[in-house]
C-alpha atoms as a printed R data frame, in Angstrom:
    type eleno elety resid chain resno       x      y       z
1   ATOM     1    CA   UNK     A     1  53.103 -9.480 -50.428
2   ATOM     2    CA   UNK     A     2  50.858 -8.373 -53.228
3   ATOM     3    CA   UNK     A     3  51.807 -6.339 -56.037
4   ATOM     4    CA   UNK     A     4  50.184 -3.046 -57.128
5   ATOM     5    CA   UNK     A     5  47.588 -4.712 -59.095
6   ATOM     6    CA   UNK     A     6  46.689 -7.517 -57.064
7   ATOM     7    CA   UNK     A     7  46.420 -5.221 -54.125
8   ATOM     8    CA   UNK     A     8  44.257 -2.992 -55.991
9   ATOM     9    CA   UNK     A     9  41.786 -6.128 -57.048
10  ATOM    10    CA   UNK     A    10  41.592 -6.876 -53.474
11  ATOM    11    CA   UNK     A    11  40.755 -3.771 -52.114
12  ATOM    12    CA   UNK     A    12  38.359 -2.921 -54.654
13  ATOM    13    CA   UNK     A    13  40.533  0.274 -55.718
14  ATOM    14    CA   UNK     A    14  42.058  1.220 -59.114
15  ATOM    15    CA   UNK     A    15  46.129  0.989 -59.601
16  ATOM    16    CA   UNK     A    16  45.619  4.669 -60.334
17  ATOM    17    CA   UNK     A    17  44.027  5.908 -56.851
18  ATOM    18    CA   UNK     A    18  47.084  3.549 -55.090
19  ATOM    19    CA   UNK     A    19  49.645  5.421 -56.599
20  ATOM    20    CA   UNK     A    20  47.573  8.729 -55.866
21  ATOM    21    CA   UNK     A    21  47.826  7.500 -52.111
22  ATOM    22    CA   UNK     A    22  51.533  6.701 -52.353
23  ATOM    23    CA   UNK     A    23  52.519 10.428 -54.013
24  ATOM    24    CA   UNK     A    24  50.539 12.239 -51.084
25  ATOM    25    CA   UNK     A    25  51.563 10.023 -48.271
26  ATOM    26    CA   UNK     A    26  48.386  8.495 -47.378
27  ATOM    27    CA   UNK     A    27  49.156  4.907 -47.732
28  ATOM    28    CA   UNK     A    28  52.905  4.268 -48.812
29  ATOM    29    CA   UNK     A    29  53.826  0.706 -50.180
30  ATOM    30    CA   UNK     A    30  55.192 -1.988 -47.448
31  ATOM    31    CA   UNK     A    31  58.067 -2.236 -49.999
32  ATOM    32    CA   UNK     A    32  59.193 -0.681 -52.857
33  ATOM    33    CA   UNK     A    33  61.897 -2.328 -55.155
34  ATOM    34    CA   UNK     A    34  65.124 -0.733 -55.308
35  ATOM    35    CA   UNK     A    35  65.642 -1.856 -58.969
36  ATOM    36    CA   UNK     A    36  62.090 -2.148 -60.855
37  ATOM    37    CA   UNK     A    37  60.532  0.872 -58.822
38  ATOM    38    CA   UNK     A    38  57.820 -2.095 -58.226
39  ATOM    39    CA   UNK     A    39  55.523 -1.424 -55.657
40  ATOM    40    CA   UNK     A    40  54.526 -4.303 -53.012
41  ATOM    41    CA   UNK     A    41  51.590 -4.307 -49.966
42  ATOM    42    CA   UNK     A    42  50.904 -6.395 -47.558
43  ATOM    43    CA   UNK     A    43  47.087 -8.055 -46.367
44  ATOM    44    CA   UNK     A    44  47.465 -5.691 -43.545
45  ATOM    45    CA   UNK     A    45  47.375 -2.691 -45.252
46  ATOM    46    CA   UNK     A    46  44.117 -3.517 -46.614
47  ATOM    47    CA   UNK     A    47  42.540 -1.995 -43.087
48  ATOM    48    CA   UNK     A    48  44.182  1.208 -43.437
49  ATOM    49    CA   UNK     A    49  42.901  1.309 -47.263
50  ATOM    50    CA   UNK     A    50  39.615  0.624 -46.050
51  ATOM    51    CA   UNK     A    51  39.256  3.411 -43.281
52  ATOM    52    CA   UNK     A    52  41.125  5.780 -46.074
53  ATOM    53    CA   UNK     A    53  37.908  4.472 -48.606
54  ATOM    54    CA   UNK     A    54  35.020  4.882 -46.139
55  ATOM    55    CA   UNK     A    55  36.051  8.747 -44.894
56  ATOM    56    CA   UNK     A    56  36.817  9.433 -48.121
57  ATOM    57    CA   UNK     A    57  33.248  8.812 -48.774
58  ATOM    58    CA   UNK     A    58  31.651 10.386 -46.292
59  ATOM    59    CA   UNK     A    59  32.984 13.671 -47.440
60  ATOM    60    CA   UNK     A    60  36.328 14.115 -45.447
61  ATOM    61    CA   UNK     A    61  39.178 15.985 -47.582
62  ATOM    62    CA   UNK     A    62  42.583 14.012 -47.913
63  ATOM    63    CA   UNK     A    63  44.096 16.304 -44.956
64  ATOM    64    CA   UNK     A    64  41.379 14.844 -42.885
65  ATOM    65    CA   UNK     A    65  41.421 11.554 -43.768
66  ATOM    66    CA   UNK     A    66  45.303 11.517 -43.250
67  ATOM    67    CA   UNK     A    67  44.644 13.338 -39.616
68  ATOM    68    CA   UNK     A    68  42.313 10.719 -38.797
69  ATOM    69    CA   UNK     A    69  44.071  7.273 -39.874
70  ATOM    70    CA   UNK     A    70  47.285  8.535 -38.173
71  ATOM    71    CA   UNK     A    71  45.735  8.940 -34.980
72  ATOM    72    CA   UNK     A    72  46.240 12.744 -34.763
73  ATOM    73    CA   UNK     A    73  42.620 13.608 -34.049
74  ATOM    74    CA   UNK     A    74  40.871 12.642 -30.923
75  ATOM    75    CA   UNK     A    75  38.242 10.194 -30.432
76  ATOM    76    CA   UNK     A    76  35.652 13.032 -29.155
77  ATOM    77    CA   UNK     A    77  36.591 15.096 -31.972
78  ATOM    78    CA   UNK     A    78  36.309 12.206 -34.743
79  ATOM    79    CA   UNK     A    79  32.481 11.628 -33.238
80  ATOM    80    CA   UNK     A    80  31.815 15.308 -33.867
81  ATOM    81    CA   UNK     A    81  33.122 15.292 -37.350
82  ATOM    82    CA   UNK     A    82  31.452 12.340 -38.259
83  ATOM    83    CA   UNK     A    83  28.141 13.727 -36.680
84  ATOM    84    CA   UNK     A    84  28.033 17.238 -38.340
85  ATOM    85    CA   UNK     A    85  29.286 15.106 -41.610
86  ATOM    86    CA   UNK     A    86  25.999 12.802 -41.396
87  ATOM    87    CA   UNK     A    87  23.831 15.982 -40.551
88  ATOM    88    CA   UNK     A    88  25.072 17.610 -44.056
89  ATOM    89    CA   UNK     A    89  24.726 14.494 -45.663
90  ATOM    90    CA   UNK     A    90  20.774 14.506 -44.544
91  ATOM    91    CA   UNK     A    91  20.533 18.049 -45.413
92  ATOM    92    CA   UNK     A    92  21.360 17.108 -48.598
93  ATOM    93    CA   UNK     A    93  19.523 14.173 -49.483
94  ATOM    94    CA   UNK     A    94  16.936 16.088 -48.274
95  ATOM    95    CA   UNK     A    95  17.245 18.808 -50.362
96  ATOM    96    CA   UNK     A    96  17.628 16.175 -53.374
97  ATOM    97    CA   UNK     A    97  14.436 14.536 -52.252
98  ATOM    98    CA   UNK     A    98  12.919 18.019 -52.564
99  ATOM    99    CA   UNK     A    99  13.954 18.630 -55.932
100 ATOM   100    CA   UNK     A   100  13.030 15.373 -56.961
101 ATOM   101    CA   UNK     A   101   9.288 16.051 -56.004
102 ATOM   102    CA   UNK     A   102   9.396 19.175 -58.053
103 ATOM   103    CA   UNK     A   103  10.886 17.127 -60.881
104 ATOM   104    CA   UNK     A   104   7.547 15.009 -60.949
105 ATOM   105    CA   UNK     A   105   5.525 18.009 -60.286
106 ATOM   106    CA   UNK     A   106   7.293 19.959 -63.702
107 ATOM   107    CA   UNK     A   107   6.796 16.232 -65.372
108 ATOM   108    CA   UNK     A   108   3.150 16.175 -64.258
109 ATOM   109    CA   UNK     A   109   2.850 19.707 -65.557
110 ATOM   110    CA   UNK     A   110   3.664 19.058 -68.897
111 ATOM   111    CA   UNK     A   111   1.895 15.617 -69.536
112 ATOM   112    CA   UNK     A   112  -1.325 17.440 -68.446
113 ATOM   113    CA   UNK     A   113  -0.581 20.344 -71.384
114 ATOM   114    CA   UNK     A   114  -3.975 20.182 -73.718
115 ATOM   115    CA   UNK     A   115  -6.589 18.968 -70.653
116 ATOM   116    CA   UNK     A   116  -7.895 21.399 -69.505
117 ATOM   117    CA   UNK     A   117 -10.468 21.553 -66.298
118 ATOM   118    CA   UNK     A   118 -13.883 21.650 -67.010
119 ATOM   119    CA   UNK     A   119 -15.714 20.789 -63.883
120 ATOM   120    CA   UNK     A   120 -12.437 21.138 -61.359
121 ATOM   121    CA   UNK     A   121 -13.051 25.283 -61.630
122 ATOM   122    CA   UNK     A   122 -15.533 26.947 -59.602
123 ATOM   123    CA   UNK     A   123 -15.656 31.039 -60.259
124 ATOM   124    CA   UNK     A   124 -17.288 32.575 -56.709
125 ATOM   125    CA   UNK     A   125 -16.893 35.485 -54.310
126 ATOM   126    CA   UNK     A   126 -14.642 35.014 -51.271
127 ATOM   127    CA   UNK     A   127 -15.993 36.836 -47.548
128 ATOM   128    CA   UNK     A   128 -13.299 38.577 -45.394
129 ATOM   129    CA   UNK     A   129 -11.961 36.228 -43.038
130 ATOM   130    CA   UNK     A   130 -10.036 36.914 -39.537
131 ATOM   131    CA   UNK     A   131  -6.852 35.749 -39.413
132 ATOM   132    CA   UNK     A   132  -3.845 35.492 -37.164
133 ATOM   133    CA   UNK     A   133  -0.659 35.583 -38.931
134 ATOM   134    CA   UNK     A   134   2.978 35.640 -39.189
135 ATOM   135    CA   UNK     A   135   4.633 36.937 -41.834
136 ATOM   136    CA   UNK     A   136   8.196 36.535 -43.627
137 ATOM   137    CA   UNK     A   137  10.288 36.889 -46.670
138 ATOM   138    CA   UNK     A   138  11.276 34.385 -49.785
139 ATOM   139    CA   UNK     A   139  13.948 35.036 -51.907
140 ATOM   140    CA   UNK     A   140  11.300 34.249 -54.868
141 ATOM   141    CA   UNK     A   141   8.046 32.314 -55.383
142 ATOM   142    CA   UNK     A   142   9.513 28.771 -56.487
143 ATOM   143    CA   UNK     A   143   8.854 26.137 -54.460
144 ATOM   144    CA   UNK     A   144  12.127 25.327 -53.134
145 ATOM   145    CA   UNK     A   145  12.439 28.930 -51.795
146 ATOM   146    CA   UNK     A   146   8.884 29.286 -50.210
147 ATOM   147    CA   UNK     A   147   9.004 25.571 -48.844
148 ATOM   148    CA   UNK     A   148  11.694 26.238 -46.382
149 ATOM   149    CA   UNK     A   149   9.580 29.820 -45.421
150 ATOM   150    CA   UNK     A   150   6.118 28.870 -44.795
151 ATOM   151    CA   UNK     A   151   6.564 25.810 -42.967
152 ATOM   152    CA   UNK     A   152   8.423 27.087 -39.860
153 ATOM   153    CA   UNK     A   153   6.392 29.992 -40.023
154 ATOM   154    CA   UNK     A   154   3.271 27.932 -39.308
155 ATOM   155    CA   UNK     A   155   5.066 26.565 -36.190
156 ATOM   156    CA   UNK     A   156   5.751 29.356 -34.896
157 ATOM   157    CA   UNK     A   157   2.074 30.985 -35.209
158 ATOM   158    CA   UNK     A   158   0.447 28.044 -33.746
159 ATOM   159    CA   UNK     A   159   3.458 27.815 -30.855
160 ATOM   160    CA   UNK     A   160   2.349 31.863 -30.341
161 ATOM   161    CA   UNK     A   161  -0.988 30.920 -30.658
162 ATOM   162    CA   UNK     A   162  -0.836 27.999 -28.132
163 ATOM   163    CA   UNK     A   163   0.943 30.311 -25.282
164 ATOM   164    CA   UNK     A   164  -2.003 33.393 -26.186
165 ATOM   165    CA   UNK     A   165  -4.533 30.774 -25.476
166 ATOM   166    CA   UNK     A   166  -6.367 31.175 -28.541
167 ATOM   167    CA   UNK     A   167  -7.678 28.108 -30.853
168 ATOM   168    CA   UNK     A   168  -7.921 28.927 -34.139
169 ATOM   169    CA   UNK     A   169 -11.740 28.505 -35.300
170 ATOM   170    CA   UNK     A   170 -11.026 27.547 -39.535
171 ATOM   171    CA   UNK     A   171  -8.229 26.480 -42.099
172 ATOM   172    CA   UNK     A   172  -5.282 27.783 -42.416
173 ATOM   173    CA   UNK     A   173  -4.790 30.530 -45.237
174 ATOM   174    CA   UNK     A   174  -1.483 30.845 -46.785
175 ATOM   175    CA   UNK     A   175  -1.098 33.926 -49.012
176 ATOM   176    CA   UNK     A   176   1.510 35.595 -50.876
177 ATOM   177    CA   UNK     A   177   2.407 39.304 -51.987
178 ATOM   178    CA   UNK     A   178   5.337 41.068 -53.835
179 ATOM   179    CA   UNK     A   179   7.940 42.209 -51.264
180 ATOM   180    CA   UNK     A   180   8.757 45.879 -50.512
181 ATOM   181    CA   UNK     A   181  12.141 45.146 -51.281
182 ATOM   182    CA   UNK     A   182  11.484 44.018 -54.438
183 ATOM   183    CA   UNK     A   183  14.329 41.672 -56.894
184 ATOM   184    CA   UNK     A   184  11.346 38.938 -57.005
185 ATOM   185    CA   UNK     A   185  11.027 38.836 -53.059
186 ATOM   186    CA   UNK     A   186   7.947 37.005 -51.637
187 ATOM   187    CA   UNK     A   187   6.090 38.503 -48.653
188 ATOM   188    CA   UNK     A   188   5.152 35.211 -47.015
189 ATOM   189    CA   UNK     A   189   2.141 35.182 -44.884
190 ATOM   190    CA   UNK     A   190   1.111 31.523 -42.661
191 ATOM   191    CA   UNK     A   191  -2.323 32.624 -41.205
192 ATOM   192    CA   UNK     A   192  -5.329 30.737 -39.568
193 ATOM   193    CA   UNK     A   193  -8.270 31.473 -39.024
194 ATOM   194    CA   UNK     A   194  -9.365 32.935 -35.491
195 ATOM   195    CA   UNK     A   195 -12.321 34.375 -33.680
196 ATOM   196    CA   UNK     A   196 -10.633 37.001 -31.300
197 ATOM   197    CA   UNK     A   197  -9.553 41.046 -31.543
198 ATOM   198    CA   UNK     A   198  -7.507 42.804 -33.813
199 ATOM   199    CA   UNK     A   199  -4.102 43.181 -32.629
200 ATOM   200    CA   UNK     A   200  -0.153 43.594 -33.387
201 ATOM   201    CA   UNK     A   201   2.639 42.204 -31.456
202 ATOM   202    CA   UNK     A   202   4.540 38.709 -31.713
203 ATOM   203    CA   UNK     A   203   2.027 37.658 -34.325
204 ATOM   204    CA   UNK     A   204  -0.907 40.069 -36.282
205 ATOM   205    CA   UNK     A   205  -4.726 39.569 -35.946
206 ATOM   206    CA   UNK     A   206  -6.185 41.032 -38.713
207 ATOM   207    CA   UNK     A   207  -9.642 41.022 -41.319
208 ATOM   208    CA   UNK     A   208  -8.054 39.206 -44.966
209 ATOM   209    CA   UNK     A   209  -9.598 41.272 -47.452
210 ATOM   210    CA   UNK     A   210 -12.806 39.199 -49.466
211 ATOM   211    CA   UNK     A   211 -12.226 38.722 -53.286
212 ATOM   212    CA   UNK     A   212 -14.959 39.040 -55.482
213 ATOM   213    CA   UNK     A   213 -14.228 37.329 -57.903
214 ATOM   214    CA   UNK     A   214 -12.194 33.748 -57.124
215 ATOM   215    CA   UNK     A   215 -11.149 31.462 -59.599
216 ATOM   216    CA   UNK     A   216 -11.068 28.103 -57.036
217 ATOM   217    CA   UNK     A   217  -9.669 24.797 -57.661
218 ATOM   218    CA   UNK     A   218  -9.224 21.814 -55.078
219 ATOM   219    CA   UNK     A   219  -5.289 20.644 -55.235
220 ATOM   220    CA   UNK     A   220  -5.231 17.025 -53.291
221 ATOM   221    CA   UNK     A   221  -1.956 15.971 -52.058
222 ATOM   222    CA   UNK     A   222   1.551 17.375 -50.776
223 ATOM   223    CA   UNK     A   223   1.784 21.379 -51.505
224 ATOM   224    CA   UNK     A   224   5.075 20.238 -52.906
225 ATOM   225    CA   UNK     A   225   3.242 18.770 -55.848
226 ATOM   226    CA   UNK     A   226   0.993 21.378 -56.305
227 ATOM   227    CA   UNK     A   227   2.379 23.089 -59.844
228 ATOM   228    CA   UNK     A   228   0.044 20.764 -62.038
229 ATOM   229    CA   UNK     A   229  -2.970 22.118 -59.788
230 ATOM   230    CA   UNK     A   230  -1.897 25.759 -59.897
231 ATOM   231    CA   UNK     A   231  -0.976 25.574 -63.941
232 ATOM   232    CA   UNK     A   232  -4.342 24.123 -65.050
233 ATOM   233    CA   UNK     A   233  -5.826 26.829 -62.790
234 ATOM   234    CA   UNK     A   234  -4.225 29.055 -64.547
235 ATOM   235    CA   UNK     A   235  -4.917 27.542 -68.485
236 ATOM   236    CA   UNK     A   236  -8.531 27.739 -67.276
237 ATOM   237    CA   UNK     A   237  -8.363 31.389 -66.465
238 ATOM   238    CA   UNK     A   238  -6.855 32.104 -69.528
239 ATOM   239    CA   UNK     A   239  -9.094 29.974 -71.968
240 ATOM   240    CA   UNK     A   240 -12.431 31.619 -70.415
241 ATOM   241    CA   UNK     A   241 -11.360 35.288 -70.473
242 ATOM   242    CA   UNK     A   242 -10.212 35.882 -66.730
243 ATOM   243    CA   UNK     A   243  -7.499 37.640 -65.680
244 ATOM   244    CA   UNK     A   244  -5.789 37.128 -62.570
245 ATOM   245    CA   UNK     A   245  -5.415 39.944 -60.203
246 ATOM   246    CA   UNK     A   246  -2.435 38.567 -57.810
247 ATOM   247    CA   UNK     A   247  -0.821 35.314 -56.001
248 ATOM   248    CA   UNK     A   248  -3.873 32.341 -55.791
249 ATOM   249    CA   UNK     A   249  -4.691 32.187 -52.077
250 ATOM   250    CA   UNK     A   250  -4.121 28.512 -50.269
251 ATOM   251    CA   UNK     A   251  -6.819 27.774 -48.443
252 ATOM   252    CA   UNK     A   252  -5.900 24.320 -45.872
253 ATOM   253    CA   UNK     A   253  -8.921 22.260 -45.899
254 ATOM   254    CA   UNK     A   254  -7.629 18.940 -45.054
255 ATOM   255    CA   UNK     A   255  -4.280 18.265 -43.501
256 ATOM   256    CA   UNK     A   256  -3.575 15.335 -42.136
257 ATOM   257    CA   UNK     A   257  -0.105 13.993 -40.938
258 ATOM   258    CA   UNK     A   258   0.571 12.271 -44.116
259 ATOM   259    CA   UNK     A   259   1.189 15.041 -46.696
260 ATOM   260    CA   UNK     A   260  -0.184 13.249 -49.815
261 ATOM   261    CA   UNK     A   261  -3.465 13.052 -48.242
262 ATOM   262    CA   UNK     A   262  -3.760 16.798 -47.492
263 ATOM   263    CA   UNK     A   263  -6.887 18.956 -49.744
264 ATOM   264    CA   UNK     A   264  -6.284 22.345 -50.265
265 ATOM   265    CA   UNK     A   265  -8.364 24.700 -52.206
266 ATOM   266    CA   UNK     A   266  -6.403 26.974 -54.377
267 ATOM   267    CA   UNK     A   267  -7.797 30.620 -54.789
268 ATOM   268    CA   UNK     A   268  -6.736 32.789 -57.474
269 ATOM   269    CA   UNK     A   269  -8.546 36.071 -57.602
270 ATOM   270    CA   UNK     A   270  -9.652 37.282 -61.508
271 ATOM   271    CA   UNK     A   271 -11.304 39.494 -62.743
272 ATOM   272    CA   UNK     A   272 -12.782 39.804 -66.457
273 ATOM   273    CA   UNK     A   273 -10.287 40.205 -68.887
């Protein structure tokens, strides 16, 4: 038998958490001395401390770690714990890989503070463009909010647009508005561009207003990234006298599978200050 504190060495566990397991009946001593109060396991126990360890881990509480190492839940059930367990964890590093890229974009951001654009800005008039569209709402206009928005919207317009039999003839044109509802809501719009009649129903066809006055910049990479882009866009506009007018239009002129070669052409529309 091992004592406490050899037992804890060997499973790679503090004498604290041991005595944690004892109190709540998770993993009780093999012996316990009548006259010291010294606690003794055996090598055998170490698999039960293990299992305890690794669901512990993945998330489970105590209740369901107990449930599980007793045998009380089923092995079909145990597979669909474990499953929905590794979805959240993936939802989750996922989410943390998000944030992450928005990290580096706020770092970018503020290492490009005093450069501003010189050539990168290109002031011109916009035409009206035709546009098929679906539209929805963001609970504001940072990236983590619009992310999870625009991109299922765009799969569903081209799905729609697939089963309507129409190919869309230009970019896509993302564009944003100030909800109805208000409270910093985002009206969400994923559009492409298409060469048939107006229309409402599943998805809009519709004429996108021109701009006549654009303040354009070309953003390369991930849309994720895109906050240096938009911010020296919008130092520009300030240093030469511009105002801007509403959200910068994203116009999709390049997107390839991999998202860090995509070029999109930012389009903020100004007018003299």
């Amino acid at each position: 038998m091992f004592t406490i504190g050899d037992f804890a060495r060997h499973g790679h566990v503090s004498v604290r958490m041991l005595r944690h397991y004892d109190a709540t009946g998770l993993l009780r001593p093999a012996h316990v001395d009548p006259f010291s109060g010294y606690r003794y396991y055996t090598a055998t126990q170490l698999a039960r401390l293990n299992r305890i360890i690794a669901l512990k881990d993945l998330g489970f509480t105590l209740q369901q770690v107990r449930d599980i190492v007793d045998e009380k839940v089923g092995l079909e059930e145990l597979r669909g714990m474990l499953r929905l367990r590794r979805a959240e964890l993936e939802t989750a590093m996922a989410a943390a890989g998000a944030r992450l890229i928005q990290v580096e974009a706020r770092l970018r951001a503020i290492e490009s503070e005093g450069h501003m654009p010189t050539n990168d800005v290109v002031v011109k008039s916009v035409p009206s463009v035709r546009v098929a569209e679906l539209t929805a709402t963001a609970a504001s206009f940072e990236p983590e909010d619009i992310g999870p928005v625009i991109g299922p919207l765009y799969d569903e317009l081209f799905r729609c647009l697939d089963s309507a039999g129409i190919t869309p003839t230009g970019p896509g044109v993302a564009y944003y508005e100030d909800a109805p509802e208000g409270g910093g809501r985002i009206s969400v719009h994923a559009a492409v561009q298409v060469s048939a009649p107006l229309q409402d129903g599943t998805f809009r066809i519709l004429d996108l207003p021109s701009l006549d006055q654009a303040a354009t910049i070309v953003h390369r990479g991930s849309m994720d990234a895109v906050l240096p882009t938009a911010q020296a866009l919008a130092r520009w506009i300030d240093a030469n006298d511009y105002q801007s007018t509403g959200y910068p239009r994203e116009i999709n002129l390049e997107c390839p599978e991999n998202r860090d070669d995509w070029v999109t052409e930012l389009q903020a529309p100004v007018t003299r200050a």
